[in-house]
Structure formats: structure tokens, C-alpha cells
């Protein structure tokens, strides 16, 4: 107790002795309680720290290559590891050391073999943990990682039965992605029945299998996506002739889907791959910006393939309310008015603009702002659509949007009417933007179809050797 609050007693010495003893005992108990509290607090802090560490490790699962190697080396186990761990828990320490030495010898001798038993362990996000040299299904030797998405990862593999190099899409061990993969396989199988030689430029599926809960789909090996090439080229846009050929192929390929009552629903530059992304380096003589690089990459061959049919939907199937990646999403999807094949046409219009200028047409992540950008670039949203929608973005048939706040100023300063984006005032450039404007018609029913788009004057200058002919009659593949 504080000195000022102590009471002085005249009791006998035994009493004083008892009081001192009791005081010492109380102080001892108090110290003991403090120690226990500190230990408890320390334990809580450690528990919190451990939880935070676990969360950080999941958030940064991708990390650097060194971190990934570290994680793989510390978290990989064979299917029988649980059994060994249970045995180790009940054995003597000396016996454990003996087993540990034996396991190390096993690992050394096993690593010297030509192949290694692949892991069947997943990381916290459901990705299969693998490393270079793993062999799946006793057939596919993993050589490298090509890319990663929300669905899983794509790896470069060698088919040991014929030494072919292929791309293997390994889907996460998560129910919704597994089911989406099964739907994609179904679509790809039906496309292959209709077009066994891939004349309509859809990626060719070569094999599929279920690997311990991971749906795996093997594809022909292709080059970079048109987006990745653009990004690696410092977002220098494609030439008009390249835009023409890529857009022509895209319209032709997606028309094949539409003819067979299928909507892709996720068209974007990331899902259009060059067959071969080899390039030349050329001097950029038309630099509009003095900070642009003098040398740019020029793709040698603009042949492309359409990929990612995980969201493709037949007319008779359930249509999700929201589809498409944000920047390529049609107004009828945002307004929840229902969608069909015309939503793909809108996406193609956005893609063609991006190939031509190297920038995204609608750079936003908000629905209301997205609609405001549309109005700034394309004019007012039709009254019929504004009145019919149930979403709360309109007031008396007009978009509820404040042009004077920061978001309004951003849209006004960064968006302008579509035709003002044309770089050169010649007929070819005007034809391109005429076609884009027809693809970006608000009304799905009046939006240009892909059959009509392929006859647009913009495509008249496609060289004969790049012209695609479809002599076969279209038959439904949806049943």
C-alpha cells in the first residue's frame, strides 16, 4: 500500500509479526498474479502474432520465387505423411532421430531419381502446390508456371507420351471453380465436335482429368495474350492493320459461338492469345508523347485464338445477373435488364478501342461512374432502359450523377465523345470508329450483329491470305 495510507498500530509484537507476514504473503501473491497475467498477456500476444503471421502468409502466398521455394520446401508432404506424423508423436526421441536420419537418406536418394512423387497438398487459397519436375497422371511433366488467375494456375508441361509441349490449366480445389471447369470442359467438347480442326479459332482442348480435386485441362501451347503483349510494349497501341486483323478474327470466332446459341460473356484482351508472340523491334517514328520509347515491339504474326470458356453460357442455360469483366460490361448487364449474345458485341467494341489506343475505354470500378462515362462518351442512356431498370441509378429517367463533385470532374476531364479519340482523319480510321460506335449501341436489339460486322467496310481491306471462310452450315451444339 502507499505509504500515506498506512495505519500505524500499537498492537503487540505478535500482531505486528503476523501483519508483516501477511503483508509479505499478499505481496508474494500479487507478484504471482502479475507474473501469471504477464504470461497470459504474452500468450495472447503470441497467439495474435501467430494469427497475423498466418494471415500474412496467406495474403502473400504468391511472394517472390525464393519465398515460393521456401514455402514449398517447408509445406510439402506425401499422402502418407499424416501416418508418419502420428507415429513420431508416440515414439522415443532417439527413435525419432533415427527415423529423421532415415527420412533424410530417403529424400537424398529419391531426389537423385529421374522423377519425383508430386505433391497432393493445396495452399490456403486452394491452389495445388507443385514444383518444376512434378509429373501428373504419370504423363505431364511440369516445366514452368505460365500464369495465375482467380480460377487457378496455368503451367507449361511436356507430354511424356509424345514430347509435345502443352499448357495445362490447373483449377483450384474449390467447389465453385471445379464446377465452372466442368462446364468449360462441356463447352469445349461440344465446340470440338462441331469444329474438330479449330477453324473457328477457339482454343483446342487436348485432354482433361481430375487430379485429387483439381480439374486439369490441357491445351495447345500458345503465345502471349494481346493484353500482355500490349503491357510488355509499354502500352504502345497496335497498328491499324493489326487492329483490323485481330478484330476480324475475334468477330469471326465469336460469331461461331453465337451461331450455336452460345454467349462467351467474358471477352477481354486477356482472353485473346497470339498463336506466336515473336516480335521485331522497330523505331517509333510517330511518337505523340516525347516520353514514349523510341523503340517498340512489333508482333510478327497477328493470328489469334479465343480462350477461357469457363463462363460461356448456352441460351437454354441459367443466365447469371452479372457477367463480364468490369471494363467490358454492357449497359444491359449493369442495369440488370437481362443479356444475350449482344453483350459479347459490346465487349468486342471496347476491345477494339483498346487495341487502337492502348488505353481502356471505361476505366472505372463503380457502376454509377461507369454509366456516367458511357453518357459522356456515347450520349444519354435511352429513357426506356432507364425507366425499365430496377437499380437505383436514375431519377425520373435520367442518371442521378453530380458533375461538380470530384468523381464528376474526373469523368469530365478523362472522357470525351467517342469520335474525338480518332488519331488520324482518314477513311480507314473513321471506318474503325464507325464500327465501334455500332457495337456500342445502348440498345441490345439494335446493336450490330457479328454477321453484319464482318461485312462492314472496315474489314474490306483484310488481305486475301487472312480471309476466313466458313463453308459449313451452322448446326446447334447446345443439346
Coordinates of C-alpha atoms in Angstrom, one line a residue:
X1 CA 0.0 0.0 0.0
X2 CA 1.2 3.6 -0.5
X3 CA 3.0 4.9 2.5
X4 CA 0.5 7.8 3.1
X5 CA -2.4 5.3 3.5
X6 CA -0.7 3.0 6.0
X7 CA -2.2 3.0 9.6
X8 CA 0.2 2.8 12.5
X9 CA -0.9 0.2 15.1
X10 CA 0.1 -0.2 18.7
X11 CA -0.8 -3.9 18.9
X12 CA 1.5 -6.5 20.3
X13 CA 4.7 -7.6 18.5
X14 CA 3.0 -10.9 17.6
X15 CA 0.3 -8.9 15.9
X16 CA 3.0 -6.8 14.1
X17 CA 4.8 -10.0 13.2
X18 CA 1.6 -11.5 11.8
X19 CA 0.8 -8.3 10.0
X20 CA 4.3 -8.3 8.3
X21 CA 4.0 -11.9 7.5
X22 CA 0.5 -11.4 6.0
X23 CA 1.8 -8.4 4.1
X24 CA 4.7 -10.4 2.6
X25 CA 2.3 -13.2 1.7
X26 CA 0.0 -10.6 0.0
X27 CA 2.9 -9.1 -1.9
X28 CA 4.0 -12.6 -3.0
X29 CA 0.5 -13.5 -4.2
X30 CA 0.3 -10.1 -6.0
X31 CA 3.6 -10.8 -7.7
X32 CA 2.5 -14.3 -8.6
X33 CA -0.7 -12.9 -10.1
X34 CA 1.3 -10.3 -12.1
X35 CA 3.6 -13.0 -13.4
X36 CA 0.6 -15.1 -14.5
X37 CA -1.1 -12.1 -16.0
X38 CA 2.1 -11.2 -18.0
X39 CA 2.4 -14.8 -19.1
X40 CA -1.3 -14.8 -20.2
X41 CA -0.9 -11.5 -22.0
X42 CA 2.3 -12.8 -23.6
X43 CA 0.4 -15.9 -24.7
X44 CA -2.4 -13.8 -26.1
X45 CA 0.1 -11.6 -27.9
X46 CA 1.9 -14.6 -29.3
X47 CA -1.4 -16.1 -30.4
X48 CA -2.4 -12.8 -32.0
X49 CA 1.0 -12.6 -33.7
X50 CA 0.7 -16.2 -34.9
X51 CA -2.7 -15.5 -36.4
X52 CA -1.4 -12.3 -38.0
X53 CA 1.5 -14.3 -39.4
X54 CA -0.8 -16.9 -40.8
X55 CA -3.0 -14.2 -42.4
X56 CA 0.1 -12.5 -43.9
X57 CA 1.3 -15.8 -45.2
X58 CA -2.0 -16.3 -47.0
X59 CA -2.2 -12.8 -48.3
X60 CA 1.4 -13.0 -49.7
X61 CA 1.2 -16.6 -50.8
X62 CA 2.4 -15.7 -54.3
X63 CA 5.6 -13.9 -53.0
X64 CA 8.9 -14.0 -54.7
X65 CA 10.3 -17.1 -56.3
X66 CA 12.6 -17.6 -53.3
X67 CA 9.7 -17.3 -51.0
X68 CA 7.7 -19.8 -53.0
X69 CA 10.6 -22.2 -53.0
X70 CA 10.8 -21.8 -49.2
X71 CA 7.1 -22.4 -48.7
X72 CA 7.1 -25.5 -51.0
X73 CA 10.1 -27.0 -49.2
X74 CA 8.5 -26.5 -45.8
X75 CA 4.9 -27.4 -46.5
X76 CA 5.2 -30.3 -49.0
X77 CA 4.3 -33.7 -47.7
X78 CA 3.4 -37.1 -49.2
X79 CA -0.1 -38.6 -48.9
X80 CA 1.2 -40.9 -46.0
X81 CA 2.7 -38.0 -44.0
X82 CA -0.2 -37.9 -41.5
X83 CA 0.5 -41.6 -40.6
X84 CA 4.2 -40.8 -40.1
X85 CA 3.5 -37.8 -38.0
X86 CA 1.2 -39.8 -35.7
X87 CA 3.9 -42.5 -35.3
X88 CA 6.5 -39.8 -34.5
X89 CA 4.3 -38.4 -31.8
X90 CA 4.4 -41.7 -29.8
X91 CA 8.0 -42.8 -30.3
X92 CA 11.1 -42.2 -28.2
X93 CA 13.3 -39.2 -29.0
X94 CA 16.2 -41.5 -30.0
X95 CA 13.9 -43.4 -32.3
X96 CA 12.7 -40.1 -33.8
X97 CA 16.2 -39.1 -34.6
X98 CA 16.8 -42.5 -36.2
X99 CA 13.7 -42.0 -38.4
X100 CA 14.7 -38.4 -39.2
X101 CA 18.1 -39.6 -40.5
X102 CA 16.3 -42.4 -42.4
X103 CA 13.9 -39.9 -44.0
X104 CA 16.8 -37.6 -45.0
X105 CA 18.5 -40.5 -46.7
X106 CA 15.3 -41.4 -48.4
X107 CA 14.9 -37.8 -49.7
X108 CA 18.5 -37.7 -50.9
X109 CA 18.2 -41.0 -52.8
X110 CA 14.7 -40.1 -54.1
X111 CA 15.9 -36.7 -55.4
X112 CA 18.6 -38.4 -57.4
X113 CA 16.0 -40.3 -59.4
X114 CA 14.7 -39.0 -62.7
X115 CA 11.2 -38.3 -61.4
X116 CA 9.7 -37.3 -58.0
X117 CA 6.3 -38.1 -56.5
X118 CA 4.2 -35.0 -56.9
X119 CA 2.5 -33.3 -54.0
X120 CA -1.2 -33.5 -53.5
X121 CA -1.2 -30.7 -50.9
X122 CA -3.0 -27.4 -51.5
X123 CA -2.1 -23.9 -50.3
X124 CA -4.5 -21.7 -48.3
X125 CA -6.3 -20.5 -51.4
X126 CA -6.9 -23.9 -52.9
X127 CA -4.0 -23.9 -55.5
X128 CA -2.2 -27.1 -56.0
X129 CA 1.3 -26.9 -54.5
X130 CA 3.8 -28.1 -57.2
X131 CA 7.3 -27.5 -58.3
X132 CA 9.3 -28.0 -61.5
X133 CA 9.7 -31.6 -62.3
X134 CA 6.5 -32.9 -60.8
X135 CA 4.7 -35.4 -63.1
X136 CA 0.9 -35.5 -63.0
X137 CA -1.0 -38.6 -64.2
X138 CA 2.4 -40.3 -65.0
X139 CA 2.3 -38.2 -68.1
X140 CA 2.6 -34.4 -67.8
X141 CA 6.0 -33.1 -66.6
X142 CA 5.7 -29.6 -65.1
X143 CA 8.3 -27.3 -66.6
X144 CA 7.2 -23.8 -65.5
X145 CA 4.3 -21.5 -64.4
X146 CA 2.8 -19.5 -67.2
X147 CA 0.2 -17.5 -65.3
X148 CA -2.2 -17.3 -62.4
X149 CA -5.9 -16.3 -62.1
X150 CA -8.8 -16.5 -59.7
X151 CA -9.6 -19.9 -61.2
X152 CA -6.1 -21.5 -60.6
X153 CA -2.9 -21.6 -62.5
X154 CA -1.6 -22.4 -66.0
X155 CA 1.6 -24.3 -66.3
X156 CA 3.8 -25.3 -69.1
X157 CA 4.1 -29.1 -69.4
X158 CA 5.7 -31.7 -71.5
X159 CA 3.6 -34.7 -72.6
X160 CA 5.9 -37.6 -71.9
X161 CA 3.9 -39.8 -74.3
X162 CA 4.9 -37.8 -77.4
X163 CA 7.2 -35.0 -76.1
X164 CA 4.7 -32.3 -77.1
X165 CA 4.8 -29.0 -75.1
X166 CA 1.4 -28.0 -73.8
X167 CA -0.4 -25.6 -71.5
X168 CA -2.1 -27.2 -68.5
X169 CA -4.8 -25.3 -66.7
X170 CA -4.9 -26.5 -63.0
X171 CA -8.1 -25.4 -61.4
X172 CA -8.3 -24.6 -57.6
X173 CA -9.6 -27.3 -55.4
X174 CA -12.6 -25.1 -54.6
X175 CA -16.2 -26.2 -55.4
X176 CA -17.3 -23.2 -57.5
X177 CA -14.2 -23.3 -59.6
X178 CA -14.3 -27.0 -60.0
X179 CA -18.0 -26.8 -61.2
X180 CA -17.1 -24.0 -63.6
X181 CA -14.3 -26.1 -65.0
X182 CA -16.7 -28.9 -65.7
X183 CA -18.9 -26.5 -67.6
X184 CA -15.9 -25.3 -69.6
X185 CA -15.0 -28.8 -70.5
X186 CA -18.5 -29.5 -71.6
X187 CA -18.5 -26.4 -73.9
X188 CA -15.0 -27.2 -75.3
X189 CA -16.1 -30.8 -76.0
X190 CA -19.1 -29.6 -77.9
X191 CA -17.1 -27.0 -79.8
X192 CA -14.6 -29.7 -80.8
X193 CA -17.4 -31.9 -82.1
X194 CA -18.6 -29.1 -84.3
X195 CA -15.1 -27.8 -85.3
X196 CA -12.6 -30.6 -84.8
X197 CA -9.8 -28.7 -86.6
X198 CA -10.3 -25.4 -84.7
X199 CA -11.0 -23.5 -87.9
X200 CA -13.1 -21.0 -86.0
X201 CA -10.1 -20.0 -83.8
X202 CA -11.3 -21.3 -80.5
X203 CA -8.5 -22.8 -78.3
X204 CA -8.2 -26.6 -78.7
X205 CA -8.6 -28.8 -75.7
X206 CA -6.3 -31.8 -75.9
X207 CA -7.1 -33.6 -72.6
X208 CA -8.7 -33.2 -69.2
X209 CA -8.6 -35.1 -65.9
X210 CA -9.4 -34.7 -62.2
X211 CA -6.2 -34.6 -60.1
X212 CA -7.1 -35.0 -56.4
X213 CA -9.9 -32.5 -56.6
X214 CA -8.2 -30.2 -59.2
X215 CA -9.8 -30.2 -62.6
X216 CA -7.0 -30.1 -65.1
X217 CA -7.4 -29.1 -68.8
X218 CA -4.6 -29.5 -71.4
X219 CA -4.5 -27.1 -74.3
X220 CA -2.3 -26.4 -77.3
X221 CA 0.6 -24.1 -76.4
X222 CA 0.0 -20.5 -77.5
X223 CA 1.8 -17.2 -77.1
X224 CA 1.1 -14.1 -75.0
X225 CA -2.3 -12.6 -74.8
X226 CA -2.9 -9.4 -76.7
X227 CA -3.1 -7.6 -73.4
X228 CA 0.2 -9.0 -72.1
X229 CA 1.9 -8.1 -75.3
X230 CA 0.5 -4.5 -75.0
X231 CA 1.6 -4.2 -71.4
X232 CA 5.1 -5.5 -72.2
X233 CA 5.3 -3.0 -75.0
X234 CA 4.7 -0.1 -72.6
X235 CA 1.1 0.1 -73.8
X236 CA 2.1 1.2 -77.3
X237 CA -1.1 0.6 -79.4
X238 CA -1.2 -1.9 -82.2
X239 CA -1.1 -0.5 -85.8
X240 CA -4.4 0.0 -87.6
X241 CA -3.7 -3.1 -89.8
X242 CA -3.0 -5.2 -86.8
X243 CA -6.2 -3.9 -85.1
X244 CA -8.1 -4.8 -88.3
X245 CA -6.8 -8.4 -88.4
X246 CA -7.2 -9.2 -84.7
X247 CA -10.7 -7.7 -84.6
X248 CA -11.7 -9.6 -87.8
X249 CA -10.6 -12.9 -86.2
X250 CA -12.3 -12.1 -82.9
X251 CA -15.6 -11.3 -84.7
X252 CA -15.3 -14.5 -86.8
X253 CA -14.6 -16.7 -83.8
X254 CA -17.3 -15.2 -81.5
X255 CA -19.8 -15.4 -84.4
X256 CA -19.3 -19.1 -84.4
X257 CA -20.3 -19.2 -80.8
X258 CA -23.4 -17.1 -81.4
X259 CA -24.4 -19.2 -84.4
X260 CA -24.5 -22.1 -82.0
X261 CA -26.6 -20.3 -79.3
X262 CA -23.7 -19.7 -77.0
X263 CA -22.5 -16.4 -75.4
X264 CA -18.9 -16.2 -74.2
X265 CA -19.7 -13.5 -71.5
X266 CA -16.0 -12.8 -70.7
X267 CA -14.4 -11.3 -73.7
X268 CA -11.4 -9.1 -72.9
X269 CA -7.8 -8.7 -74.3
X270 CA -6.5 -11.2 -71.7
X271 CA -8.6 -13.9 -73.3
X272 CA -7.3 -13.4 -76.8
X273 CA -3.9 -15.2 -77.3
X274 CA -1.4 -14.8 -80.1
X275 CA -0.6 -18.2 -81.7
X276 CA 3.0 -17.0 -81.7
X277 CA 4.1 -13.8 -79.9
X278 CA 7.5 -13.4 -81.6
X279 CA 8.2 -9.8 -82.5
X280 CA 10.6 -7.3 -84.2
X281 CA 12.0 -4.2 -82.6
X282 CA 11.4 -1.1 -84.7
X283 CA 12.0 2.6 -84.4
X284 CA 8.9 4.5 -83.4
X285 CA 8.8 7.5 -85.8
X286 CA 5.2 8.6 -84.8
X287 CA 5.7 9.4 -81.2
X288 CA 2.9 11.7 -79.9
X289 CA 4.5 11.8 -76.4
X290 CA 8.2 12.9 -76.1
X291 CA 8.5 10.4 -73.2
X292 CA 7.4 7.4 -75.3
X293 CA 10.2 4.9 -76.1
X294 CA 11.9 5.3 -79.4
X295 CA 12.0 1.5 -80.0
X296 CA 8.8 -0.5 -79.8
X297 CA 7.9 -4.2 -80.3
X298 CA 6.0 -5.1 -83.4
X299 CA 4.3 -8.5 -83.4
X300 CA 5.3 -10.6 -86.4
X301 CA 2.1 -12.7 -86.7
X302 CA -1.3 -11.5 -85.6
X303 CA -3.0 -14.9 -85.8
X304 CA -5.0 -15.3 -82.5
X305 CA -7.1 -17.9 -80.6
X306 CA -10.0 -17.3 -78.3
X307 CA -9.7 -18.8 -74.8
X308 CA -11.5 -19.2 -71.4
X309 CA -14.9 -20.7 -71.9
X310 CA -15.5 -21.1 -68.1
X311 CA -18.3 -18.6 -68.2
X312 CA -19.7 -19.4 -71.6
X313 CA -23.5 -19.9 -71.5
X314 CA -25.9 -21.6 -73.8
X315 CA -29.3 -19.9 -74.5
X316 CA -31.2 -22.6 -72.6
X317 CA -29.0 -22.4 -69.5
X318 CA -29.3 -20.2 -66.4
X319 CA -28.1 -16.7 -67.0
X320 CA -26.3 -15.1 -64.1
X321 CA -27.3 -11.5 -63.3
X322 CA -23.8 -10.1 -63.6
X323 CA -21.3 -11.3 -66.3
X324 CA -18.2 -9.9 -68.0
X325 CA -15.1 -8.2 -66.6
X326 CA -16.0 -4.7 -65.5
X327 CA -14.4 -2.6 -68.3
X328 CA -16.1 -4.7 -71.0
X329 CA -19.5 -5.0 -69.3
X330 CA -22.5 -4.0 -71.4
X331 CA -25.1 -1.5 -70.1
X332 CA -27.9 -4.1 -70.1
X333 CA -25.8 -6.2 -67.7
X334 CA -25.1 -3.2 -65.3
X335 CA -28.8 -2.3 -65.4
X336 CA -29.8 -5.9 -64.8
X337 CA -32.2 -6.0 -67.8
X338 CA -31.1 -9.4 -69.0
X339 CA -28.5 -10.3 -71.6
X340 CA -27.7 -12.5 -74.5
X341 CA -25.3 -12.5 -77.4
X342 CA -25.3 -8.7 -77.9
X343 CA -23.3 -8.3 -74.6
X344 CA -20.4 -10.0 -76.4
X345 CA -20.6 -7.5 -79.2
X346 CA -20.3 -4.6 -76.7
X347 CA -17.2 -6.2 -75.2
X348 CA -15.6 -6.5 -78.7
X349 CA -16.2 -2.8 -79.3
X350 CA -14.4 -2.0 -76.1
X351 CA -11.5 -4.3 -77.0
X352 CA -11.1 -2.8 -80.5
X353 CA -10.9 0.7 -78.9
X354 CA -8.2 -0.6 -76.5
X355 CA -6.1 -2.2 -79.2
X356 CA -6.2 1.0 -81.3
X357 CA -5.3 3.5 -78.4
X358 CA -3.6 1.3 -75.8
X359 CA -5.9 2.5 -73.1
X360 CA -9.2 1.2 -71.6
X361 CA -12.3 2.9 -72.8
X362 CA -14.2 2.7 -69.4
X363 CA -11.5 2.9 -66.7
X364 CA -13.7 2.6 -63.6
X365 CA -14.8 0.2 -60.8
X366 CA -18.1 1.8 -59.9
X367 CA -21.5 1.2 -61.6
X368 CA -22.8 4.8 -61.4
X369 CA -19.5 6.2 -62.6
X370 CA -19.4 3.6 -65.4
X371 CA -22.8 4.8 -66.6
X372 CA -21.7 8.4 -66.4
X373 CA -18.7 7.6 -68.6
X374 CA -21.0 5.9 -71.1
X375 CA -23.1 9.1 -71.3
X376 CA -20.0 11.3 -71.6
X377 CA -18.6 9.2 -74.5
X378 CA -21.8 7.9 -76.2
X379 CA -24.6 10.2 -75.2
X380 CA -27.6 9.8 -72.9
X381 CA -28.8 6.3 -71.9
X382 CA -32.2 5.7 -73.6
X383 CA -35.2 6.6 -71.5
X384 CA -36.7 3.2 -72.0
X385 CA -33.7 1.4 -70.4
X386 CA -33.6 4.0 -67.5
X387 CA -37.3 3.5 -66.7
X388 CA -37.2 -0.3 -67.0
X389 CA -34.2 -0.9 -64.7
X390 CA -34.7 -1.7 -61.0
X391 CA -31.3 -0.5 -60.0
X392 CA -31.3 2.9 -58.2
X393 CA -29.1 5.0 -60.5
X394 CA -31.7 7.1 -62.2
X395 CA -34.2 9.8 -61.1
X396 CA -37.1 10.4 -63.4
X397 CA -35.4 8.6 -66.2
X398 CA -32.1 10.5 -66.0
X399 CA -28.9 9.3 -64.5
X400 CA -28.5 10.6 -60.9
X401 CA -25.0 12.0 -61.3
X402 CA -23.3 15.1 -59.8
X403 CA -20.9 16.5 -62.4
X404 CA -19.5 19.0 -60.0
X405 CA -18.0 16.7 -57.3
X406 CA -14.6 15.0 -57.6
X407 CA -16.0 11.9 -59.4
X408 CA -17.9 14.2 -61.8
X409 CA -14.8 16.2 -62.6
X410 CA -12.8 13.0 -63.1
X411 CA -15.3 11.8 -65.7
X412 CA -15.5 15.1 -67.4
X413 CA -11.7 15.5 -67.6
X414 CA -10.9 12.0 -68.7
X415 CA -13.7 11.1 -71.1
X416 CA -14.8 12.7 -74.3
X417 CA -17.2 11.9 -77.2
X418 CA -16.1 8.7 -79.0
X419 CA -15.2 10.2 -82.3
X420 CA -12.8 12.7 -80.7
X421 CA -10.5 9.7 -79.9
X422 CA -9.6 9.2 -83.6
X423 CA -5.9 9.7 -84.2
X424 CA -5.9 10.3 -87.9
X425 CA -8.6 11.9 -90.1
X426 CA -8.5 9.3 -92.9
X427 CA -11.2 6.9 -94.1
X428 CA -9.8 3.8 -92.5
X429 CA -9.7 5.3 -89.0
X430 CA -13.2 6.7 -89.5
X431 CA -14.5 3.3 -90.6
X432 CA -13.0 1.7 -87.5
X433 CA -14.8 4.1 -85.2
X434 CA -18.0 3.8 -87.1
X435 CA -17.9 0.0 -86.5
X436 CA -17.0 0.6 -82.8
X437 CA -19.9 3.0 -82.4
X438 CA -22.3 0.5 -83.9
X439 CA -21.0 -2.2 -81.4
X440 CA -21.5 0.3 -78.5
X441 CA -25.2 0.9 -79.3
X442 CA -27.0 1.0 -75.9
X443 CA -30.0 -1.0 -77.1
X444 CA -29.1 -4.7 -77.5
X445 CA -31.8 -5.2 -80.1
X446 CA -30.4 -2.5 -82.4
X447 CA -26.7 -3.3 -81.7
X448 CA -24.9 -4.6 -84.8
X449 CA -24.6 -8.4 -85.0
X450 CA -21.2 -10.1 -85.7
X451 CA -22.5 -11.4 -89.1
X452 CA -23.2 -7.7 -90.0
X453 CA -19.9 -6.6 -88.5
X454 CA -17.9 -8.9 -90.7
X455 CA -19.4 -7.2 -93.8
X456 CA -18.6 -3.7 -92.5
X457 CA -16.3 -1.7 -94.9
X458 CA -13.6 -1.6 -92.2
X459 CA -12.9 -5.3 -93.0
X460 CA -12.9 -4.9 -96.7
X461 CA -9.1 -4.4 -96.7
X462 CA -8.4 -7.7 -95.0
X463 CA -5.7 -9.4 -97.2
X464 CA -6.9 -12.5 -99.1
X465 CA -4.5 -14.8 -97.2
X466 CA -6.0 -13.6 -93.9
X467 CA -9.6 -14.0 -95.0
X468 CA -11.6 -16.7 -93.2
X469 CA -14.2 -18.8 -95.0
X470 CA -16.9 -20.8 -93.4
X471 CA -18.4 -23.2 -96.0
X472 CA -20.1 -25.4 -93.4
X473 CA -23.7 -24.8 -92.3
X474 CA -24.1 -24.0 -88.7
X475 CA -25.7 -26.7 -86.5
X476 CA -26.7 -26.3 -82.9
X477 CA -24.3 -27.8 -80.3
X478 CA -26.3 -26.8 -77.3
X479 CA -28.0 -30.2 -76.9

